[in-house]
């Protein structure tokens, strides 16, 4: 039955687990296959050609696993590769950028939105374009934060170095008087406590995962693909490179949902 097929989810590493967490909360009956492309981490400094190569091999892997839909739980792929590849497949493929843009445009009150993301995402200006499409009067300020992903993958979610990086990257946005900050890389919600401590409680933090999972729910519902059986869902985790930090840091976020991580080579 198509309804029982899994949803495919991928990212460079543990970032997409922030989307998994929301998926489990909102759609607990869904099975999924997660792929963390840890052999090619970080994605943020890769070229367009490299990113397209990774996207095609991961999506082909997921197609062979008979997924019913894919969530690109990665800001970088959602910004750079996704706009050109969705049409090539006969199942829904959804990213996080449009969802994040939609939430930010809806939530801002003073019209000044900050976006923190990887270098590749910032270079693509995908957030600026998507937010402007919704409301061209909004001001968007994007900042690349290349030190965040290595810190998060190493499990350094707090401490002096992490706090300094947060201060350095976000200070210029505070000077712009933003009232809304988009976590434009799926790794960044791991830093929410440190970011919140630095920015205070007045600024709205947007984690695109929430709106993305809502959109996936609507798509599956529209195609009569929502899993509605009483059968326990299955969750499988694959990585292409190092699996120990994925397992350890990932467990801190989503606990026992990760019981085993399998290493596979897609090259
Ligand atoms: N978590 C991904 C993103 O949302 C990839 C980050 C990276 O590997 O640089 O952009």
GROMACS .gro file of C-alpha atoms in nm, residues 58-244:
model
  187
   58UNK     CA    1   2.058   1.052  -0.270
   59UNK     CA    2   1.720   1.089  -0.441
   60UNK     CA    3   1.793   0.782  -0.659
   61UNK     CA    4   1.882   0.586  -0.345
   62UNK     CA    5   1.553   0.694  -0.189
   63UNK     CA    6   1.356   0.609  -0.501
   64UNK     CA    7   1.498   0.255  -0.487
   65UNK     CA    8   1.376   0.241  -0.127
   66UNK     CA    9   1.025   0.321  -0.260
   67UNK     CA   10   0.966   0.644  -0.071
   68UNK     CA   11   0.627   0.809  -0.125
   69UNK     CA   12   0.770   1.162  -0.087
   70UNK     CA   13   1.092   1.340   0.009
   71UNK     CA   14   1.162   1.621   0.252
   72UNK     CA   15   1.486   1.797   0.164
   73UNK     CA   16   1.572   1.873   0.526
   74UNK     CA   17   1.862   2.091   0.421
   75UNK     CA   18   1.857   2.465   0.360
   76UNK     CA   19   2.146   2.445   0.116
   77UNK     CA   20   1.984   2.188  -0.116
   78UNK     CA   21   1.645   2.356  -0.080
   79UNK     CA   22   1.806   2.681  -0.197
   80UNK     CA   23   2.045   2.554  -0.465
   81UNK     CA   24   1.936   2.223  -0.621
   82UNK     CA   25   1.570   2.169  -0.535
   83UNK     CA   26   1.419   2.441  -0.758
   84UNK     CA   27   1.560   2.262  -1.068
   85UNK     CA   28   1.501   1.899  -0.976
   86UNK     CA   29   1.150   1.864  -0.834
   87UNK     CA   30   0.993   1.837  -1.180
   88UNK     CA   31   1.212   1.539  -1.269
   89UNK     CA   32   1.047   1.302  -1.022
   90UNK     CA   33   0.698   1.160  -0.999
   91UNK     CA   34   0.670   1.187  -0.620
   92UNK     CA   35   0.650   1.507  -0.413
   93UNK     CA   36   0.982   1.663  -0.308
   94UNK     CA   37   0.956   1.945  -0.058
   95UNK     CA   38   1.227   2.174   0.081
   96UNK     CA   39   1.254   2.406   0.379
   97UNK     CA   40   1.322   2.747   0.220
   98UNK     CA   41   0.973   2.830   0.092
   99UNK     CA   42   0.825   2.724   0.424
  100UNK     CA   43   1.075   2.936   0.620
  101UNK     CA   44   1.014   3.235   0.394
  102UNK     CA   45   0.638   3.202   0.437
  103UNK     CA   46   0.661   3.187   0.819
  104UNK     CA   47   0.899   3.484   0.838
  105UNK     CA   48   0.686   3.702   0.609
  106UNK     CA   49   0.380   3.620   0.819
  107UNK     CA   50   0.543   3.676   1.158
  108UNK     CA   51   0.746   3.997   1.117
  109UNK     CA   52   0.589   4.312   1.256
  110UNK     CA   53   0.849   4.575   1.165
  111UNK     CA   54   0.931   4.424   0.823
  112UNK     CA   55   1.299   4.357   0.902
  113UNK     CA   56   1.399   3.992   0.875
  114UNK     CA   57   1.739   3.839   0.943
  115UNK     CA   58   1.840   3.508   0.788
  116UNK     CA   59   2.135   3.299   0.907
  117UNK     CA   60   2.236   3.013   0.679
  118UNK     CA   61   2.528   2.842   0.505
  119UNK     CA   62   2.749   3.028   0.260
  120UNK     CA   63   2.593   2.844  -0.038
  121UNK     CA   64   2.240   2.934   0.076
  122UNK     CA   65   2.332   3.299   0.132
  123UNK     CA   66   2.505   3.316  -0.208
  124UNK     CA   67   2.188   3.185  -0.376
  125UNK     CA   68   1.977   3.464  -0.217
  126UNK     CA   69   1.695   3.207  -0.210
  127UNK     CA   70   1.552   3.342   0.114
  128UNK     CA   71   1.553   3.702  -0.007
  129UNK     CA   72   1.384   3.601  -0.335
  130UNK     CA   73   1.120   3.383  -0.169
  131UNK     CA   74   1.034   3.641   0.100
  132UNK     CA   75   1.022   3.924  -0.155
  133UNK     CA   76   0.785   3.717  -0.370
  134UNK     CA   77   0.544   3.716  -0.076
  135UNK     CA   78   0.594   4.082   0.018
  136UNK     CA   79   0.835   4.302  -0.176
  137UNK     CA   80   0.830   4.570   0.097
  138UNK     CA   81   1.012   4.355   0.353
  139UNK     CA   82   1.383   4.409   0.423
  140UNK     CA   83   1.592   4.091   0.440
  141UNK     CA   84   1.945   4.067   0.571
  142UNK     CA   85   2.132   3.740   0.517
  143UNK     CA   86   2.446   3.630   0.703
  144UNK     CA   87   2.653   3.316   0.638
  145UNK     CA   88   2.768   3.129   0.951
  146UNK     CA   89   3.034   2.879   0.833
  147UNK     CA   90   3.158   2.794   1.183
  148UNK     CA   91   2.820   2.671   1.310
  149UNK     CA   92   2.791   2.335   1.129
  150UNK     CA   93   3.134   2.199   1.238
  151UNK     CA   94   3.060   2.305   1.599
  152UNK     CA   95   2.717   2.141   1.595
  153UNK     CA   96   2.839   1.819   1.430
  154UNK     CA   97   3.106   1.800   1.702
  155UNK     CA   98   2.832   1.824   1.964
  156UNK     CA   99   2.956   2.162   2.088
  157UNK     CA  100   2.610   2.311   2.130
  158UNK     CA  101   2.721   2.548   2.404
  159UNK     CA  102   3.045   2.681   2.556
  160UNK     CA  103   3.266   2.980   2.491
  161UNK     CA  104   3.356   2.917   2.127
  162UNK     CA  105   2.994   2.857   2.029
  163UNK     CA  106   2.875   3.166   2.217
  164UNK     CA  107   3.143   3.379   2.048
  165UNK     CA  108   3.042   3.253   1.703
  166UNK     CA  109   2.674   3.329   1.776
  167UNK     CA  110   2.765   3.681   1.890
  168UNK     CA  111   2.987   3.746   1.589
  169UNK     CA  112   2.736   3.630   1.327
  170UNK     CA  113   2.419   3.770   1.479
  171UNK     CA  114   2.541   4.112   1.607
  172UNK     CA  115   2.528   4.275   1.260
  173UNK     CA  116   2.165   4.163   1.228
  174UNK     CA  117   2.073   4.314   1.565
  175UNK     CA  118   2.223   4.643   1.446
  176UNK     CA  119   1.974   4.625   1.156
  177UNK     CA  120   1.693   4.617   1.413
  178UNK     CA  121   1.547   4.287   1.290
  179UNK     CA  122   1.242   4.154   1.476
  180UNK     CA  123   1.246   3.809   1.312
  181UNK     CA  124   1.538   3.569   1.265
  182UNK     CA  125   1.517   3.269   1.032
  183UNK     CA  126   1.727   2.965   1.117
  184UNK     CA  127   1.802   2.908   0.749
  185UNK     CA  128   2.015   2.598   0.797
  186UNK     CA  129   1.854   2.292   0.951
  187UNK     CA  130   2.152   2.244   1.183
  188UNK     CA  131   2.093   2.577   1.357
  189UNK     CA  132   1.790   2.490   1.574
  190UNK     CA  133   2.043   2.284   1.778
  191UNK     CA  134   2.183   2.624   1.887
  192UNK     CA  135   1.847   2.773   1.986
  193UNK     CA  136   1.931   2.801   2.361
  194UNK     CA  137   2.258   2.990   2.295
  195UNK     CA  138   2.101   3.207   2.023
  196UNK     CA  139   1.800   3.285   2.244
  197UNK     CA  140   2.029   3.379   2.532
  198UNK     CA  141   2.211   3.624   2.305
  199UNK     CA  142   1.915   3.785   2.125
  200UNK     CA  143   1.676   3.800   2.423
  201UNK     CA  144   1.307   3.719   2.407
  202UNK     CA  145   1.180   4.000   2.181
  203UNK     CA  146   1.298   3.861   1.848
  204UNK     CA  147   1.091   3.589   1.681
  205UNK     CA  148   1.294   3.280   1.588
  206UNK     CA  149   1.173   3.094   1.280
  207UNK     CA  150   1.252   2.724   1.248
  208UNK     CA  151   1.127   2.632   0.897
  209UNK     CA  152   1.069   2.270   1.005
  210UNK     CA  153   0.728   2.349   1.149
  211UNK     CA  154   0.578   2.493   0.829
  212UNK     CA  155   0.759   2.234   0.612
  213UNK     CA  156   0.599   1.942   0.794
  214UNK     CA  157   0.258   2.116   0.776
  215UNK     CA  158   0.303   2.146   0.398
  216UNK     CA  159   0.405   1.782   0.368
  217UNK     CA  160   0.098   1.682   0.564
  218UNK     CA  161  -0.125   1.876   0.325
  219UNK     CA  162   0.044   1.724   0.019
  220UNK     CA  163   0.010   1.368   0.151
  221UNK     CA  164  -0.349   1.431   0.252
  222UNK     CA  165  -0.427   1.575  -0.092
  223UNK     CA  166  -0.285   1.264  -0.260
  224UNK     CA  167  -0.447   1.027  -0.011
  225UNK     CA  168  -0.101   0.914   0.106
  226UNK     CA  169  -0.119   0.988   0.479
  227UNK     CA  170  -0.045   0.675   0.677
  228UNK     CA  171  -0.355   0.598   0.877
  229UNK     CA  172  -0.290   0.237   0.974
  230UNK     CA  173  -0.239   0.122   1.330
  231UNK     CA  174   0.092  -0.038   1.229
  232UNK     CA  175   0.397   0.093   1.418
  233UNK     CA  176   0.608   0.316   1.190
  234UNK     CA  177   0.964   0.215   1.100
  235UNK     CA  178   1.255   0.460   1.106
  236UNK     CA  179   1.583   0.391   0.930
  237UNK     CA  180   1.900   0.600   0.944
  238UNK     CA  181   2.183   0.589   0.690
  239UNK     CA  182   2.505   0.790   0.664
  240UNK     CA  183   2.770   0.800   0.396
  241UNK     CA  184   3.069   0.868   0.624
  242UNK     CA  185   3.129   0.896   0.998
  243UNK     CA  186   2.840   0.749   1.194
  244UNK     CA  187   2.957   0.780   1.557
   0.00000   0.00000   0.00000
